[in-house]
C-alpha cells in the first residue's frame, strides 16, 4: 500500500514563516514561498505542506486536517487554554521566533504595578492567556479583544493597558508604552497530536531528527588551531563544550600540537583574542551544517 503523505502545517506568511522555511530548507526540503500556493508536495520524506494562517494551525492539527505544524508557543498556549479537551502536544522546540507576551502600559500613566490593573481595561489578541494570568494573580480587569494594532488602544482611550507580543520593544517605545510584566516567553514549536498513529509518530521523529541536527549545528563551530601541549587545559576553559578535543601531533614539532574541537556556542572575536593570548596560532573557525549527537 502506498504511504500517505505526512501533512505539515506552516504559516503562509508572517513572522514564523521565514524561519520555518529556512529551517526546513536546511533539512533538504526545497520550499519556496509563493502568494498563490497553499499546498506544496515534496518527495523528501513524502510530505505535503499546508500554508495557512498561524492562528489556524493548532486547530488543523487537533482536528486531523494536518499531522503536525509549526506555531509560536504563545499561539499553542492560547489554543489549549481555549480548548481544554484538545489533543495536542509539543513535539520539539525549534529555537527561532523568540518573543514574549507582555502587559504594557502608557509610560507616563498611573499603572506602576500589576495590582494597579484592577478595574482597568486591557486590550489583547490573546484573551485566554491574559485571563489565565489575571486569574492566577487575582486581578480583576476587563479584557478587550482586538485582532491587530493593539498598541494603539491606550492612545485612542479604548483601553488602559495592552497585552501583546514583544521582541525588541521598539513598537512599544514608538507608542509611548513600557513593559510592565512578561506573562509568557515564546519560541517556535513543532506540535502534533497525542493520539497520532505509530506510523505518524515514527515519521514525525524522522523529521525531528533532521530539524534537531540543523538546530544543534546553528551556533556550533568547528575550530582547528595549533597550540603548545601544556596549554590544552587552558584552552578547554576558554572554549565551552570542548570536553574532549582531538589532539594531533604536528610534523617537526615536539611541543606544538594541532587541536580540533567542536564548540557548541558561538565563537566571538574576544574568544579568538583569548586563544591568541595563550599562544594559539593558525586558528580556523568553520561553520557546521548538521550535527547528530
Ligand atoms: P497570520 O496572518 O498568519 O495570522 P499574524 O499577523 O497573526 O499572522 P505574526 O505577526 O506573523 O502573526 O506572528 C506569528 C507568530 O510569530 C507569533 O504568534 C509569535 O509566536 C511570533 N512572533 C511575533 N512577533 C515576533 C517577533 N517580533 N519576533 C519573533 N517572533 C515573533
Ligand atoms: Zn495570526
PDB file of N, CA and C in Angstrom, residues 223-284:
ATOM      1  N   UNK A 223      36.476  24.167  15.358  1.00  0.00           N
ATOM      2  CA  UNK A 223      37.670  25.019  15.487  1.00  0.00           C
ATOM      3  C   UNK A 223      38.934  24.177  15.354  1.00  0.00           C
ATOM      4  N   UNK A 224      39.852  24.659  14.539  1.00  0.00           N
ATOM      5  CA  UNK A 224      41.153  23.985  14.401  1.00  0.00           C
ATOM      6  C   UNK A 224      42.228  25.016  14.728  1.00  0.00           C
ATOM      7  N   UNK A 225      43.208  24.609  15.528  1.00  0.00           N
ATOM      8  CA  UNK A 225      44.303  25.545  15.832  1.00  0.00           C
ATOM      9  C   UNK A 225      45.560  24.782  16.248  1.00  0.00           C
ATOM     10  N   UNK A 226      46.652  25.513  16.324  1.00  0.00           N
ATOM     11  CA  UNK A 226      47.920  24.953  16.815  1.00  0.00           C
ATOM     12  C   UNK A 226      48.205  25.577  18.174  1.00  0.00           C
ATOM     13  N   UNK A 227      48.720  24.748  19.082  1.00  0.00           N
ATOM     14  CA  UNK A 227      48.992  25.289  20.422  1.00  0.00           C
ATOM     15  C   UNK A 227      50.023  24.414  21.138  1.00  0.00           C
ATOM     16  N   UNK A 228      50.669  24.992  22.163  1.00  0.00           N
ATOM     17  CA  UNK A 228      51.590  24.186  22.989  1.00  0.00           C
ATOM     18  C   UNK A 228      50.780  23.135  23.745  1.00  0.00           C
ATOM     19  N   UNK A 229      51.354  21.909  23.842  1.00  0.00           N
ATOM     20  CA  UNK A 229      50.677  20.813  24.538  1.00  0.00           C
ATOM     21  C   UNK A 229      50.215  21.217  25.933  1.00  0.00           C
ATOM     22  N   UNK A 230      51.109  21.949  26.646  1.00  0.00           N
ATOM     23  CA  UNK A 230      50.776  22.242  28.048  1.00  0.00           C
ATOM     24  C   UNK A 230      49.737  23.366  28.201  1.00  0.00           C
ATOM     25  N   UNK A 231      49.216  23.869  27.090  1.00  0.00           N
ATOM     26  CA  UNK A 231      48.154  24.897  27.187  1.00  0.00           C
ATOM     27  C   UNK A 231      46.762  24.317  26.937  1.00  0.00           C
ATOM     28  N   UNK A 232      46.693  22.984  26.735  1.00  0.00           N
ATOM     29  CA  UNK A 232      45.390  22.400  26.354  1.00  0.00           C
ATOM     30  C   UNK A 232      44.344  22.581  27.454  1.00  0.00           C
ATOM     31  N   UNK A 233      44.776  22.478  28.705  1.00  0.00           N
ATOM     32  CA  UNK A 233      43.814  22.669  29.803  1.00  0.00           C
ATOM     33  C   UNK A 233      43.233  24.087  29.785  1.00  0.00           C
ATOM     34  N   UNK A 234      44.095  25.070  29.569  1.00  0.00           N
ATOM     35  CA  UNK A 234      43.663  26.472  29.469  1.00  0.00           C
ATOM     36  C   UNK A 234      42.670  26.645  28.327  1.00  0.00           C
ATOM     37  N   UNK A 235      42.985  25.981  27.224  1.00  0.00           N
ATOM     38  CA  UNK A 235      42.147  26.056  26.033  1.00  0.00           C
ATOM     39  C   UNK A 235      40.731  25.547  26.330  1.00  0.00           C
ATOM     40  N   UNK A 236      40.666  24.448  27.081  1.00  0.00           N
ATOM     41  CA  UNK A 236      39.356  23.879  27.418  1.00  0.00           C
ATOM     42  C   UNK A 236      38.526  24.846  28.251  1.00  0.00           C
ATOM     43  N   UNK A 237      39.209  25.638  29.060  1.00  0.00           N
ATOM     44  CA  UNK A 237      38.480  26.625  29.876  1.00  0.00           C
ATOM     45  C   UNK A 237      37.907  27.730  28.997  1.00  0.00           C
ATOM     46  N   UNK A 238      38.609  28.044  27.917  1.00  0.00           N
ATOM     47  CA  UNK A 238      38.166  29.148  27.057  1.00  0.00           C
ATOM     48  C   UNK A 238      37.031  28.766  26.111  1.00  0.00           C
ATOM     49  N   UNK A 239      37.008  27.482  25.695  1.00  0.00           N
ATOM     50  CA  UNK A 239      36.019  27.077  24.700  1.00  0.00           C
ATOM     51  C   UNK A 239      34.951  26.193  25.337  1.00  0.00           C
ATOM     52  N   UNK A 240      33.747  26.722  25.504  1.00  0.00           N
ATOM     53  CA  UNK A 240      32.695  25.922  26.113  1.00  0.00           C
ATOM     54  C   UNK A 240      32.362  24.706  25.245  1.00  0.00           C
ATOM     55  N   UNK A 241      32.082  23.604  25.860  1.00  0.00           N
ATOM     56  CA  UNK A 241      31.695  22.395  25.120  1.00  0.00           C
ATOM     57  C   UNK A 241      32.893  21.684  24.525  1.00  0.00           C
ATOM     58  N   UNK A 242      34.080  21.949  25.063  1.00  0.00           N
ATOM     59  CA  UNK A 242      35.297  21.384  24.488  1.00  0.00           C
ATOM     60  C   UNK A 242      35.891  20.355  25.444  1.00  0.00           C
ATOM     61  N   UNK A 243      35.048  19.382  25.881  1.00  0.00           N
ATOM     62  CA  UNK A 243      35.493  18.443  26.917  1.00  0.00           C
ATOM     63  C   UNK A 243      36.607  17.509  26.437  1.00  0.00           C
ATOM     64  N   UNK A 244      36.423  16.972  25.209  1.00  0.00           N
ATOM     65  CA  UNK A 244      37.442  16.021  24.766  1.00  0.00           C
ATOM     66  C   UNK A 244      37.918  16.375  23.362  1.00  0.00           C
ATOM     67  N   UNK A 245      38.834  17.337  23.295  1.00  0.00           N
ATOM     68  CA  UNK A 245      39.319  17.762  21.975  1.00  0.00           C
ATOM     69  C   UNK A 245      40.162  16.679  21.303  1.00  0.00           C
ATOM     70  N   UNK A 246      40.191  16.691  19.986  1.00  0.00           N
ATOM     71  CA  UNK A 246      41.092  15.802  19.258  1.00  0.00           C
ATOM     72  C   UNK A 246      42.457  16.484  19.206  1.00  0.00           C
ATOM     73  N   UNK A 247      43.494  15.788  19.667  1.00  0.00           N
ATOM     74  CA  UNK A 247      44.834  16.379  19.689  1.00  0.00           C
ATOM     75  C   UNK A 247      45.717  15.582  18.737  1.00  0.00           C
ATOM     76  N   UNK A 248      46.298  16.268  17.754  1.00  0.00           N
ATOM     77  CA  UNK A 248      47.093  15.587  16.730  1.00  0.00           C
ATOM     78  C   UNK A 248      48.526  16.105  16.743  1.00  0.00           C
ATOM     79  N   UNK A 249      49.500  15.204  16.534  1.00  0.00           N
ATOM     80  CA  UNK A 249      50.888  15.675  16.522  1.00  0.00           C
ATOM     81  C   UNK A 249      51.142  16.549  15.290  1.00  0.00           C
ATOM     82  N   UNK A 250      52.083  17.463  15.411  1.00  0.00           N
ATOM     83  CA  UNK A 250      52.465  18.285  14.260  1.00  0.00           C
ATOM     84  C   UNK A 250      53.848  17.849  13.798  1.00  0.00           C
ATOM     85  N   UNK A 251      53.974  17.578  12.528  1.00  0.00           N
ATOM     86  CA  UNK A 251      55.251  17.106  11.992  1.00  0.00           C
ATOM     87  C   UNK A 251      56.358  18.119  12.286  1.00  0.00           C
ATOM     88  N   UNK A 252      57.447  17.653  12.846  1.00  0.00           N
ATOM     89  CA  UNK A 252      58.599  18.517  13.068  1.00  0.00           C
ATOM     90  C   UNK A 252      58.514  19.346  14.333  1.00  0.00           C
ATOM     91  N   UNK A 253      57.508  19.097  15.182  1.00  0.00           N
ATOM     92  CA  UNK A 253      57.436  19.886  16.412  1.00  0.00           C
ATOM     93  C   UNK A 253      57.203  18.959  17.605  1.00  0.00           C
ATOM     94  N   UNK A 254      57.975  19.172  18.674  1.00  0.00           N
ATOM     95  CA  UNK A 254      57.824  18.311  19.843  1.00  0.00           C
ATOM     96  C   UNK A 254      56.740  18.804  20.783  1.00  0.00           C
ATOM     97  N   UNK A 255      56.680  20.111  20.953  1.00  0.00           N
ATOM     98  CA  UNK A 255      55.719  20.595  21.956  1.00  0.00           C
ATOM     99  C   UNK A 255      54.436  21.168  21.363  1.00  0.00           C
ATOM    100  N   UNK A 256      54.413  21.539  20.095  1.00  0.00           N
ATOM    101  CA  UNK A 256      53.175  22.080  19.497  1.00  0.00           C
ATOM    102  C   UNK A 256      52.319  20.956  18.939  1.00  0.00           C
ATOM    103  N   UNK A 257      50.993  21.097  19.121  1.00  0.00           N
ATOM    104  CA  UNK A 257      50.052  20.103  18.577  1.00  0.00           C
ATOM    105  C   UNK A 257      48.940  20.833  17.815  1.00  0.00           C
ATOM    106  N   UNK A 258      48.214  20.069  16.993  1.00  0.00           N
ATOM    107  CA  UNK A 258      47.013  20.618  16.357  1.00  0.00           C
ATOM    108  C   UNK A 258      45.828  20.142  17.187  1.00  0.00           C
ATOM    109  N   UNK A 259      44.914  21.065  17.463  1.00  0.00           N
ATOM    110  CA  UNK A 259      43.718  20.696  18.244  1.00  0.00           C
ATOM    111  C   UNK A 259      42.490  20.945  17.368  1.00  0.00           C
ATOM    112  N   UNK A 260      41.591  19.951  17.316  1.00  0.00           N
ATOM    113  CA  UNK A 260      40.308  20.110  16.619  1.00  0.00           C
ATOM    114  C   UNK A 260      39.209  19.977  17.658  1.00  0.00           C
ATOM    115  N   UNK A 261      38.278  20.895  17.634  1.00  0.00           N
ATOM    116  CA  UNK A 261      37.252  20.851  18.672  1.00  0.00           C
ATOM    117  C   UNK A 261      35.939  21.443  18.156  1.00  0.00           C
ATOM    118  N   UNK A 262      34.821  20.913  18.662  1.00  0.00           N
ATOM    119  CA  UNK A 262      33.515  21.495  18.341  1.00  0.00           C
ATOM    120  C   UNK A 262      33.101  22.345  19.528  1.00  0.00           C
ATOM    121  N   UNK A 263      32.820  23.606  19.275  1.00  0.00           N
ATOM    122  CA  UNK A 263      32.324  24.461  20.351  1.00  0.00           C
ATOM    123  C   UNK A 263      30.837  24.672  20.128  1.00  0.00           C
ATOM    124  N   UNK A 264      30.038  24.415  21.174  1.00  0.00           N
ATOM    125  CA  UNK A 264      28.578  24.499  20.995  1.00  0.00           C
ATOM    126  C   UNK A 264      28.053  25.916  21.108  1.00  0.00           C
ATOM    127  N   UNK A 265      28.923  26.835  21.425  1.00  0.00           N
ATOM    128  CA  UNK A 265      28.469  28.221  21.465  1.00  0.00           C
ATOM    129  C   UNK A 265      29.211  29.003  20.396  1.00  0.00           C
ATOM    130  N   UNK A 266      28.667  30.124  20.035  1.00  0.00           N
ATOM    131  CA  UNK A 266      29.315  30.950  19.017  1.00  0.00           C
ATOM    132  C   UNK A 266      30.738  31.299  19.439  1.00  0.00           C
ATOM    133  N   UNK A 267      31.607  31.457  18.455  1.00  0.00           N
ATOM    134  CA  UNK A 267      32.979  31.859  18.779  1.00  0.00           C
ATOM    135  C   UNK A 267      33.126  33.311  18.337  1.00  0.00           C
ATOM    136  N   UNK A 268      33.341  34.177  19.311  1.00  0.00           N
ATOM    137  CA  UNK A 268      33.372  35.591  19.003  1.00  0.00           C
ATOM    138  C   UNK A 268      34.806  36.102  18.984  1.00  0.00           C
ATOM    139  N   UNK A 269      34.958  37.355  18.541  1.00  0.00           N
ATOM    140  CA  UNK A 269      36.307  37.908  18.412  1.00  0.00           C
ATOM    141  C   UNK A 269      37.061  37.899  19.733  1.00  0.00           C
ATOM    142  N   UNK A 270      36.323  38.140  20.849  1.00  0.00           N
ATOM    143  CA  UNK A 270      37.064  38.180  22.117  1.00  0.00           C
ATOM    144  C   UNK A 270      37.594  36.799  22.495  1.00  0.00           C
ATOM    145  N   UNK A 271      36.885  35.747  22.085  1.00  0.00           N
ATOM    146  CA  UNK A 271      37.386  34.388  22.357  1.00  0.00           C
ATOM    147  C   UNK A 271      38.660  34.146  21.548  1.00  0.00           C
ATOM    148  N   UNK A 272      38.638  34.601  20.282  1.00  0.00           N
ATOM    149  CA  UNK A 272      39.822  34.432  19.425  1.00  0.00           C
ATOM    150  C   UNK A 272      41.013  35.166  20.055  1.00  0.00           C
ATOM    151  N   UNK A 273      40.750  36.375  20.572  1.00  0.00           N
ATOM    152  CA  UNK A 273      41.834  37.155  21.190  1.00  0.00           C
ATOM    153  C   UNK A 273      42.394  36.385  22.394  1.00  0.00           C
ATOM    154  N   UNK A 274      41.506  35.759  23.184  1.00  0.00           N
ATOM    155  CA  UNK A 274      41.961  34.994  24.357  1.00  0.00           C
ATOM    156  C   UNK A 274      42.758  33.764  23.922  1.00  0.00           C
ATOM    157  N   UNK A 275      42.308  33.136  22.822  1.00  0.00           N
ATOM    158  CA  UNK A 275      43.040  31.956  22.320  1.00  0.00           C
ATOM    159  C   UNK A 275      44.458  32.381  21.924  1.00  0.00           C
ATOM    160  N   UNK A 276      44.548  33.524  21.292  1.00  0.00           N
ATOM    161  CA  UNK A 276      45.873  34.012  20.865  1.00  0.00           C
ATOM    162  C   UNK A 276      46.745  34.311  22.078  1.00  0.00           C
ATOM    163  N   UNK A 277      46.093  34.824  23.138  1.00  0.00           N
ATOM    164  CA  UNK A 277      46.881  35.195  24.330  1.00  0.00           C
ATOM    165  C   UNK A 277      47.473  33.973  25.027  1.00  0.00           C
ATOM    166  N   UNK A 278      46.923  32.772  24.770  1.00  0.00           N
ATOM    167  CA  UNK A 278      47.570  31.581  25.351  1.00  0.00           C
ATOM    168  C   UNK A 278      48.427  30.864  24.297  1.00  0.00           C
ATOM    169  N   UNK A 279      48.722  31.575  23.217  1.00  0.00           N
ATOM    170  CA  UNK A 279      49.702  31.075  22.249  1.00  0.00           C
ATOM    171  C   UNK A 279      49.120  30.291  21.081  1.00  0.00           C
ATOM    172  N   UNK A 280      47.787  30.314  20.913  1.00  0.00           N
ATOM    173  CA  UNK A 280      47.214  29.578  19.781  1.00  0.00           C
ATOM    174  C   UNK A 280      47.570  30.288  18.478  1.00  0.00           C
ATOM    175  N   UNK A 281      47.817  29.489  17.429  1.00  0.00           N
ATOM    176  CA  UNK A 281      48.077  30.082  16.113  1.00  0.00           C
ATOM    177  C   UNK A 281      47.367  29.244  15.052  1.00  0.00           C
ATOM    178  N   UNK A 282      47.422  29.695  13.793  1.00  0.00           N
ATOM    179  CA  UNK A 282      46.738  29.017  12.671  1.00  0.00           C
ATOM    180  C   UNK A 282      45.298  28.635  13.046  1.00  0.00           C
ATOM    181  N   UNK A 283      44.559  29.615  13.572  1.00  0.00           N
ATOM    182  CA  UNK A 283      43.193  29.334  14.060  1.00  0.00           C
ATOM    183  C   UNK A 283      42.202  29.359  12.887  1.00  0.00           C
ATOM    184  N   UNK A 284      41.466  28.279  12.739  1.00  0.00           N
ATOM    185  CA  UNK A 284      40.390  28.236  11.734  1.00  0.00           C
ATOM    186  C   UNK A 284      39.072  27.989  12.456  1.00  0.00           C
TER     187      UNK A 284
END
